[in-house]
Structure formats: structure tokens, C-alpha cells
Amino acid sequence: MRATVKFDLARWGAREWAMTALAFVVLSVLLLTATRGLALGAEGDVLRVRFGGDAQRTRVVIDLDASTRGTLVEAGGSGQLIVDLDNIRAGRGQSGQGMGLVRAYRVAQAGSRSRVELALASGVEVERRFLLSPGDGVDHYRYVIDLKATGQTSTAAPMPSQPRTAAATSPRSRRGDHRPLIVIDPGHGGRDPGASGQHGRESAVTLAAGLALKAELERTGRYRVLMTRSTDVYVGLPRRVEIAREAGADLFISLHADAGADPATRGASVYTLSEQGAGRAVREFTGREDWHRDLHLPGQDPSVDRILLDMTQRSTQNRSALFARSLLGEIERTGHPMLRRSHRDAGLAVLLAPDVPAVLLEMGFVTNPEDERILMDERRRRELMRGVVRGIDVYFQSLEGPVRYAGTPQAGGTP
């Protein structure tokens, strides 16, 4: 016999009506949550766009809160690189300045897709494109595009830009004065006199040379100049690097005078950071709790931030090597004596800034009578510093062209 259940609504009291209303509310909430969950599973947003690298290789990182499939719409032949991301919302859209091979970027909605447009600074080749899933402390997806320079010129017009939202190799912006900032670091000083010659000490020679270089640079009107010391005072090595980084220096030049056991050894040389020193610089830098903020990195994705730091360090090494070659060439043209292996590398403390191209110039040997005579002579010292200025000029002019990779010293042999 089939049971029959009958509802006599006329006999319901307040309790029955209240329980029914509650059940209806709960069911509605569950349905709404399920519907929103399905929608969120199907679509996500572009959170931000970040950059790292230099004019040879640039990495573009697009942070997303959902998985996606990317389609390369334009590969860069027209001066733009365009990628569509399926089922991703652009929201209000984003735009801003790029970095390295990318002049500017824009994110816009294209139907159900989010379109990322990159205005290119030069011709590029897409080396890799891939999606990284959340993991290792990262709670969002990352769509990564690796670009490599082809050496061709880009003809794309720049996009409208906003203040930069991506990581930058030069963390401090200039206000009003856009001339490059050169930081001159006269070695030693105060309680640290440095090497001694027959007629003077290294700290006095480097200070005199630094003041002469400052005067010659300012005379051109093309540069701003800052000195780590302008009197006979002691400045710690880490503080010298901090001065350059805090000021947003475009170039750091540390001046020194060499010393040797053989008084016949003479000649100038230039040091750039060695590979071992670069590894040490990254280790020391990432040992700080605020290292992401110090380089203006987002600090939300440790793995990507470390990649961006490595690329920034590599770019800095490339530019340091480029400047070293320019500097050595111009110094040699002045007739100044040069050490046989004039381009050297080392893990010197003043070269450790990951985002400021830096060299250490050994102007000659104070333990050699001829070199000391040159360094102590005001006229000869000024001629040497004019050669340094010409080297700086050549360096900034060459930045408009391709940048060679570090570890290839020239103009005097390999380290």
C-alpha cells in the first residue's frame, strides 16, 4: 500500500512557518554561492603586469587570479606584441611604462578575452611563453613571456602611459633635471690613507682626482655629480654603495691608486664585478627583509622577484662592462700608461650594487715613480680626468645601441 503524505497548511503554527522561511533563505544563499563560484571558476582578472631585464632580454610577467590560455595575436613585426588571454577580464584596464625591450603596455577587454598590448622599443623574438600555477607561497597564476632582441628597429608609436607599476632597475625618479647622475667615489680617506708612495698617499691622490673629475663633468653641463666624500674623511665601503643607490645614480666610479711589490710595475686598469662577486651581491641583498621594496619589486611572488633581481644584476653587469671598455679606450687615447691586463674583475665591495653600473679605476701605481709623478701633477691629472669624461660620453652614447654581455673584457686582454 502506497503511503500518502498530506500537508494541512491551515494547521501550521508560527514555528512551522518560521522553519520554512529559514529553509528558503538557506537554499537561496546556497544557490547564489554556487552560481558565483561557477562564474569565478570560468573567469579571472588581470592583477598587474611586471617587467625585468634589459635591452637584450626582457621578461614580462602578467599576474592573474585564474588559469588561462594565451594566444599570440601579433608577434612584434609591426612594433607591437599582442597576446589574448582566454576567459580573463581586463577590469578597468591597465597601462604604463615598460622596461628593457618594452616601451609601454596596455591591457584592454576584447570580447571574453583580455588583450595585453606591448609597444616595443626594438625588434623582438618571443623565446618562451608559459603559465605558472599557484604554488610555493604564491596564491595566483602568472603568464610569462620571455623576449629576446633581434637588433631590428621598432616603428611602433608609444602607447599612453601611467606611472610605472612594474619593477624598475633605477628605483628613484628624477624631478625636473633629467641629466644622468654620476657618483664619484674617491677611495680611502680619514683614518684609511690607502697605499703610500714616495711623495704622497693614495687618499690624497684620489680626492684630488675626484674633485678634478667633478669639475670637468660639471663643465660639460651634461651631467649631475655627487661625491661620496669631498674632504679627507673616512666613509665605510657599504655606505659608499648606499650613497649611490639612494641617489639613483646612473653610474658609479671609484677612484684608486694601485700599489705593488715591484716598483717597475705601472699603468692604469679598470675593475668590474666578477661572477663570484655578483653571486655574493645577490646573496647579501636578498638577506635583507625589505629587499623587494628596496628594488621596487612587488614582494608578493618570491620566485619571480628573485628572477627579476637576477636579471637586474645581469643588466647592471652588462652596462658596467660596456662602460669599462669605453673608459679604457679613452684613457689610452690620452697617452696615459696602461697595465698590460687593463680590464680586470673582482668581488670588490664598492661594485656590489645590483642596480647601479659601477667600475673601480686604478689610475696608476703610487709605488712607481713615473706613475706617482703623473698622479701628483695637477695638469697631467686633469688630462686623465678629461679622458674619463670622454669615456662617460661614449658610454651614454653607446646605450642607444646593443649592450654586450658581461664577462667579455677587452681593450687590454681577459682577466
XYZ file of C-alpha atoms in Angstrom:
415
model
C 0.000 0.000 0.000
C 1.437 3.405 -1.060
C 1.755 5.956 1.732
C 0.329 9.399 1.126
C 1.715 12.492 2.822
C -0.659 15.418 3.170
C 0.205 18.982 4.245
C -2.544 20.790 6.080
C -1.328 24.385 5.912
C -4.336 25.522 7.918
C -2.941 23.751 10.983
C 0.570 25.263 10.698
C 1.626 27.417 13.540
C 4.306 30.121 13.828
C 7.057 27.541 14.354
C 6.335 25.682 11.105
C 6.170 28.922 9.079
C 9.437 30.173 10.627
C 11.280 26.924 9.842
C 10.069 27.031 6.224
C 11.215 30.623 5.777
C 14.637 29.772 7.181
C 14.997 26.798 4.844
C 14.107 29.017 1.882
C 16.768 31.580 2.845
C 19.426 28.911 3.270
C 18.587 27.350 -0.102
C 18.746 30.757 -1.819
C 22.163 31.508 -0.329
C 23.498 28.113 -1.394
C 22.259 28.593 -4.939
C 23.730 32.089 -5.144
C 27.105 30.923 -3.817
C 27.211 28.010 -6.232
C 26.387 30.286 -9.166
C 29.077 32.807 -8.240
C 31.569 30.018 -7.694
C 30.939 28.686 -11.196
C 31.362 32.180 -12.643
C 34.610 32.772 -10.797
C 35.890 29.417 -11.953
C 35.286 30.443 -15.540
C 36.779 33.935 -15.414
C 39.521 35.853 -13.644
C 41.138 39.279 -13.660
C 44.492 40.707 -14.676
C 46.042 41.713 -11.361
C 49.165 43.502 -12.608
C 51.895 43.497 -15.268
C 55.578 43.417 -14.301
C 58.891 43.553 -16.159
C 62.509 42.582 -15.651
C 65.661 42.522 -17.762
C 67.389 44.863 -20.194
C 67.673 45.851 -23.851
C 68.851 42.343 -24.788
C 66.349 40.166 -22.912
C 63.173 41.183 -21.124
C 60.716 39.090 -19.110
C 57.041 40.107 -18.956
C 55.028 38.681 -16.045
C 51.220 39.026 -16.096
C 49.671 38.193 -12.715
C 46.193 36.594 -12.904
C 43.700 35.245 -10.388
C 42.601 32.381 -12.690
C 44.074 29.983 -15.201
C 44.086 30.935 -18.874
C 45.188 30.001 -22.361
C 47.234 32.607 -24.207
C 47.070 33.300 -27.951
C 49.799 35.271 -29.706
C 47.917 37.703 -31.954
C 50.857 39.859 -33.086
C 54.452 38.641 -32.711
C 56.149 42.037 -32.906
C 56.557 42.578 -36.639
C 54.538 45.815 -36.524
C 56.365 47.117 -33.471
C 53.736 45.664 -31.138
C 53.385 42.336 -29.413
C 49.770 41.372 -28.646
C 48.591 38.430 -26.538
C 44.964 37.452 -25.852
C 44.199 35.670 -22.568
C 41.077 33.495 -22.653
C 38.345 33.992 -20.024
C 40.228 36.807 -18.319
C 38.729 40.203 -17.548
C 40.727 43.384 -18.051
C 38.535 45.170 -15.484
C 39.151 48.872 -15.719
C 42.229 48.148 -17.786
C 45.826 48.997 -17.032
C 48.568 50.857 -18.871
C 52.005 52.221 -18.105
C 55.680 52.343 -18.973
C 57.571 49.198 -19.808
C 61.188 48.222 -19.335
C 64.031 46.942 -21.492
C 62.566 45.811 -24.828
C 59.077 47.074 -23.925
C 58.407 50.825 -24.104
C 54.832 50.739 -22.798
C 51.948 48.346 -22.204
C 48.162 48.359 -22.154
C 45.543 45.838 -21.001
C 42.070 46.061 -22.586
C 38.953 43.910 -22.946
C 38.481 42.087 -26.270
C 35.176 40.192 -26.062
C 35.535 37.437 -23.475
C 39.305 37.810 -23.556
C 41.793 40.202 -22.017
C 44.175 41.691 -24.585
C 47.708 42.642 -23.493
C 49.423 45.016 -25.932
C 53.161 45.718 -25.663
C 54.743 48.640 -27.562
C 58.273 47.503 -28.360
C 61.479 49.526 -28.126
C 63.142 47.370 -30.807
C 62.598 44.195 -32.772
C 62.000 41.123 -30.618
C 61.736 37.371 -30.817
C 59.462 35.501 -28.393
C 61.696 32.904 -26.785
C 59.122 31.350 -24.441
C 55.524 31.723 -23.243
C 54.199 29.701 -20.327
C 51.707 29.696 -17.456
C 52.813 29.188 -13.852
C 50.213 27.803 -11.442
C 49.941 28.907 -7.792
C 52.489 27.266 -5.533
C 55.490 27.802 -3.251
C 53.692 30.543 -1.346
C 52.272 32.225 -4.475
C 48.479 32.346 -4.477
C 47.870 33.389 -8.095
C 48.679 32.400 -11.677
C 51.453 34.021 -13.716
C 51.583 34.191 -17.509
C 55.224 34.731 -18.517
C 56.597 35.994 -21.839
C 60.371 35.985 -22.465
C 61.559 38.365 -25.186
C 64.930 38.461 -26.958
C 66.253 41.364 -29.051
C 66.740 40.776 -32.782
C 68.648 44.005 -33.464
C 65.937 45.391 -35.723
C 64.389 48.828 -35.134
C 60.807 49.164 -33.898
C 58.485 51.653 -35.622
C 55.589 51.468 -33.190
C 54.198 54.669 -31.689
C 54.274 54.774 -27.882
C 51.095 53.942 -26.013
C 49.508 56.231 -23.443
C 51.282 55.616 -20.177
C 50.680 55.962 -16.485
C 53.169 55.917 -13.593
C 55.179 52.724 -13.717
C 53.727 49.735 -11.899
C 56.433 47.269 -12.799
C 59.792 46.572 -11.252
C 62.443 49.068 -12.253
C 66.286 48.877 -12.431
C 66.546 52.549 -11.394
C 64.233 52.806 -8.395
C 64.321 56.551 -7.902
C 62.893 59.004 -10.411
C 64.369 62.403 -11.116
C 62.369 65.551 -10.636
C 62.964 68.291 -13.152
C 66.609 67.538 -14.016
C 66.873 64.509 -16.324
C 70.641 64.610 -16.825
C 72.481 61.401 -15.854
C 73.771 61.345 -12.275
C 77.420 60.356 -11.864
C 78.649 59.377 -8.393
C 82.404 59.849 -7.880
C 83.965 57.819 -5.083
C 87.487 58.955 -4.081
C 88.944 55.856 -2.439
C 90.114 55.691 1.170
C 90.264 58.844 3.347
C 90.459 59.821 7.009
C 91.836 57.013 9.146
C 92.286 54.916 5.975
C 95.075 56.613 3.957
C 95.480 53.745 1.477
C 98.766 52.997 -0.254
C 101.832 55.200 0.216
C 104.263 56.446 -2.416
C 107.500 58.380 -2.061
C 105.767 61.761 -2.018
C 102.140 61.187 -1.066
C 99.337 58.887 -0.022
C 96.600 57.284 -2.046
C 93.737 59.014 -0.201
C 95.086 62.470 -1.135
C 95.622 61.481 -4.775
C 92.124 60.027 -5.166
C 90.490 63.078 -3.579
C 92.366 65.474 -5.864
C 91.438 63.350 -8.888
C 87.803 63.151 -7.763
C 87.497 66.917 -7.416
C 89.111 67.376 -10.844
C 86.690 64.878 -12.390
C 83.748 66.631 -10.758
C 84.864 69.977 -12.201
C 85.332 68.525 -15.693
C 81.931 66.800 -15.665
C 80.131 69.911 -14.454
C 81.899 71.984 -17.093
C 80.192 69.949 -19.827
C 76.727 70.763 -18.465
C 75.603 67.256 -19.442
C 75.749 65.574 -16.042
C 74.817 65.908 -12.407
C 77.604 64.945 -9.997
C 77.662 63.605 -6.445
C 80.768 62.685 -4.427
C 80.912 60.106 -1.654
C 83.451 62.344 0.064
C 84.819 65.799 -0.782
C 87.227 66.125 2.161
C 89.736 63.897 3.959
C 87.156 61.857 5.886
C 86.546 58.152 6.320
C 83.487 56.652 4.595
C 82.761 52.944 5.033
C 82.586 50.793 1.924
C 78.899 49.797 2.325
C 77.979 53.451 2.852
C 79.643 54.435 -0.444
C 77.362 51.993 -2.272
C 74.336 53.201 -0.314
C 75.031 56.812 -1.317
C 74.899 55.848 -4.988
C 71.764 53.723 -4.643
C 69.884 56.241 -2.505
C 70.602 58.974 -5.042
C 69.510 56.829 -8.004
C 72.924 57.024 -9.674
C 73.289 56.206 -13.354
C 76.995 55.493 -12.957
C 79.397 54.894 -10.053
C 83.157 55.494 -10.433
C 85.516 54.592 -7.607
C 88.982 56.163 -7.968
C 92.078 54.442 -6.572
C 95.869 54.332 -6.959
C 97.473 50.908 -7.062
C 100.486 49.569 -5.197
C 102.852 46.697 -5.937
C 105.926 44.975 -4.594
C 107.804 45.621 -7.838
C 108.414 49.380 -8.281
C 108.694 48.835 -12.033
C 105.025 47.835 -12.317
C 102.946 50.706 -13.627
C 99.797 51.600 -15.576
C 96.058 52.130 -15.144
C 93.412 49.417 -15.009
C 89.659 49.151 -14.544
C 87.819 46.602 -12.411
C 84.241 45.408 -12.906
C 82.309 42.933 -10.771
C 83.252 39.279 -11.172
C 80.722 36.446 -11.485
C 81.580 35.312 -7.963
C 81.092 38.869 -6.750
C 77.723 39.052 -8.500
C 76.593 35.924 -6.652
C 77.770 37.427 -3.390
C 75.907 40.668 -4.157
C 72.628 38.818 -4.733
C 73.059 36.739 -1.559
C 73.769 39.806 0.551
C 70.931 41.761 -0.987
C 68.297 39.060 -0.558
C 69.386 38.637 3.060
C 67.516 41.840 3.892
C 63.864 41.590 4.867
C 62.843 44.530 2.662
C 64.898 43.705 -0.427
C 61.764 43.529 -2.625
C 60.807 47.069 -1.653
C 64.381 48.311 -1.967
C 64.337 47.422 -5.679
C 60.659 48.373 -6.062
C 59.649 44.753 -6.618
C 56.119 43.660 -5.649
C 57.265 41.347 -2.847
C 54.297 39.024 -3.393
C 55.976 36.397 -5.545
C 59.398 35.362 -4.186
C 60.287 33.171 -7.170
C 59.516 35.831 -9.788
C 61.105 38.593 -7.695
C 64.307 36.564 -7.497
C 64.262 36.144 -11.272
C 63.777 39.898 -11.693
C 66.668 40.567 -9.293
C 68.945 38.203 -11.235
C 68.001 39.915 -14.497
C 68.600 43.337 -12.957
C 72.026 42.201 -11.715
C 72.893 40.863 -15.175
C 71.816 44.110 -16.825
C 73.996 46.063 -14.382
C 76.989 43.846 -15.151
C 76.468 44.314 -18.873
C 76.419 48.085 -18.535
C 79.436 48.084 -16.222
C 81.423 46.061 -18.756
C 80.312 48.417 -21.532
C 81.468 51.441 -19.550
C 84.780 49.786 -18.663
C 85.596 49.319 -22.352
C 84.631 52.897 -23.190
C 86.684 54.204 -20.278
C 89.806 52.200 -21.088
C 89.706 53.223 -24.739
C 89.507 56.934 -23.960
C 92.152 56.819 -21.220
C 94.543 55.046 -23.571
C 93.985 57.769 -26.176
C 95.301 60.364 -23.722
C 98.680 58.601 -23.758
C 98.281 57.567 -20.106
C 100.263 54.395 -19.280
C 98.101 51.253 -19.123
C 98.612 47.997 -17.253
C 99.072 45.036 -19.591
C 95.808 43.392 -18.493
C 93.871 46.603 -18.077
C 90.320 45.174 -17.759
C 90.042 43.038 -14.663
C 87.253 41.710 -12.471
C 86.900 41.148 -8.736
C 84.295 40.979 -5.997
C 85.144 44.412 -4.606
C 82.675 45.837 -2.066
C 82.130 49.130 -3.914
C 80.961 47.243 -7.014
C 78.192 45.234 -5.321
C 75.140 47.431 -6.021
C 72.740 45.243 -8.074
C 71.151 48.213 -9.861
C 73.958 50.786 -10.394
C 76.598 50.213 -13.124
C 79.965 50.591 -11.395
C 83.698 50.452 -12.084
C 86.809 50.884 -9.977
C 89.561 52.834 -11.767
C 93.117 52.187 -10.630
C 94.750 55.337 -12.050
C 98.293 54.035 -11.747
C 100.800 52.785 -9.169
C 101.894 55.164 -6.427
C 104.760 52.712 -5.835
C 106.078 53.501 -9.325
C 107.994 56.812 -9.549
C 106.731 57.700 -13.046
C 103.076 56.917 -12.249
C 103.268 58.791 -8.958
C 104.725 61.818 -10.718
C 101.771 61.838 -13.131
C 99.195 61.443 -10.374
C 100.777 64.185 -8.271
C 100.924 66.637 -11.201
C 97.775 68.759 -11.447
C 97.947 69.219 -15.230
C 98.541 65.508 -16.001
C 95.831 64.522 -13.526
C 93.360 66.874 -15.226
C 94.229 65.388 -18.644
C 93.497 61.920 -17.253
C 90.139 63.044 -15.869
C 89.216 64.590 -19.232
C 89.795 61.166 -20.729
C 87.429 59.735 -18.093
C 84.792 62.300 -19.101
C 85.124 61.281 -22.752
C 84.729 57.664 -21.669
C 81.497 58.602 -19.884
C 80.277 60.403 -23.012
C 80.986 57.360 -25.183
C 79.231 55.087 -22.684
C 75.963 57.027 -22.668
C 76.052 57.347 -26.462
C 76.542 53.581 -26.809
C 73.495 52.825 -24.641
C 71.391 53.639 -27.693
C 72.835 50.526 -29.365
C 73.023 46.849 -28.301
C 74.587 46.055 -24.924
C 77.204 43.289 -24.865
C 77.129 40.710 -22.117
C 79.384 40.955 -19.083
C 82.379 38.707 -18.761
C 83.922 39.759 -22.097
C 86.530 42.375 -21.113
C 88.502 43.898 -23.980
C 90.939 46.757 -24.521
C 93.744 45.022 -22.683
C 93.003 41.344 -22.560
C 90.964 38.997 -20.450
C 91.079 38.991 -16.674
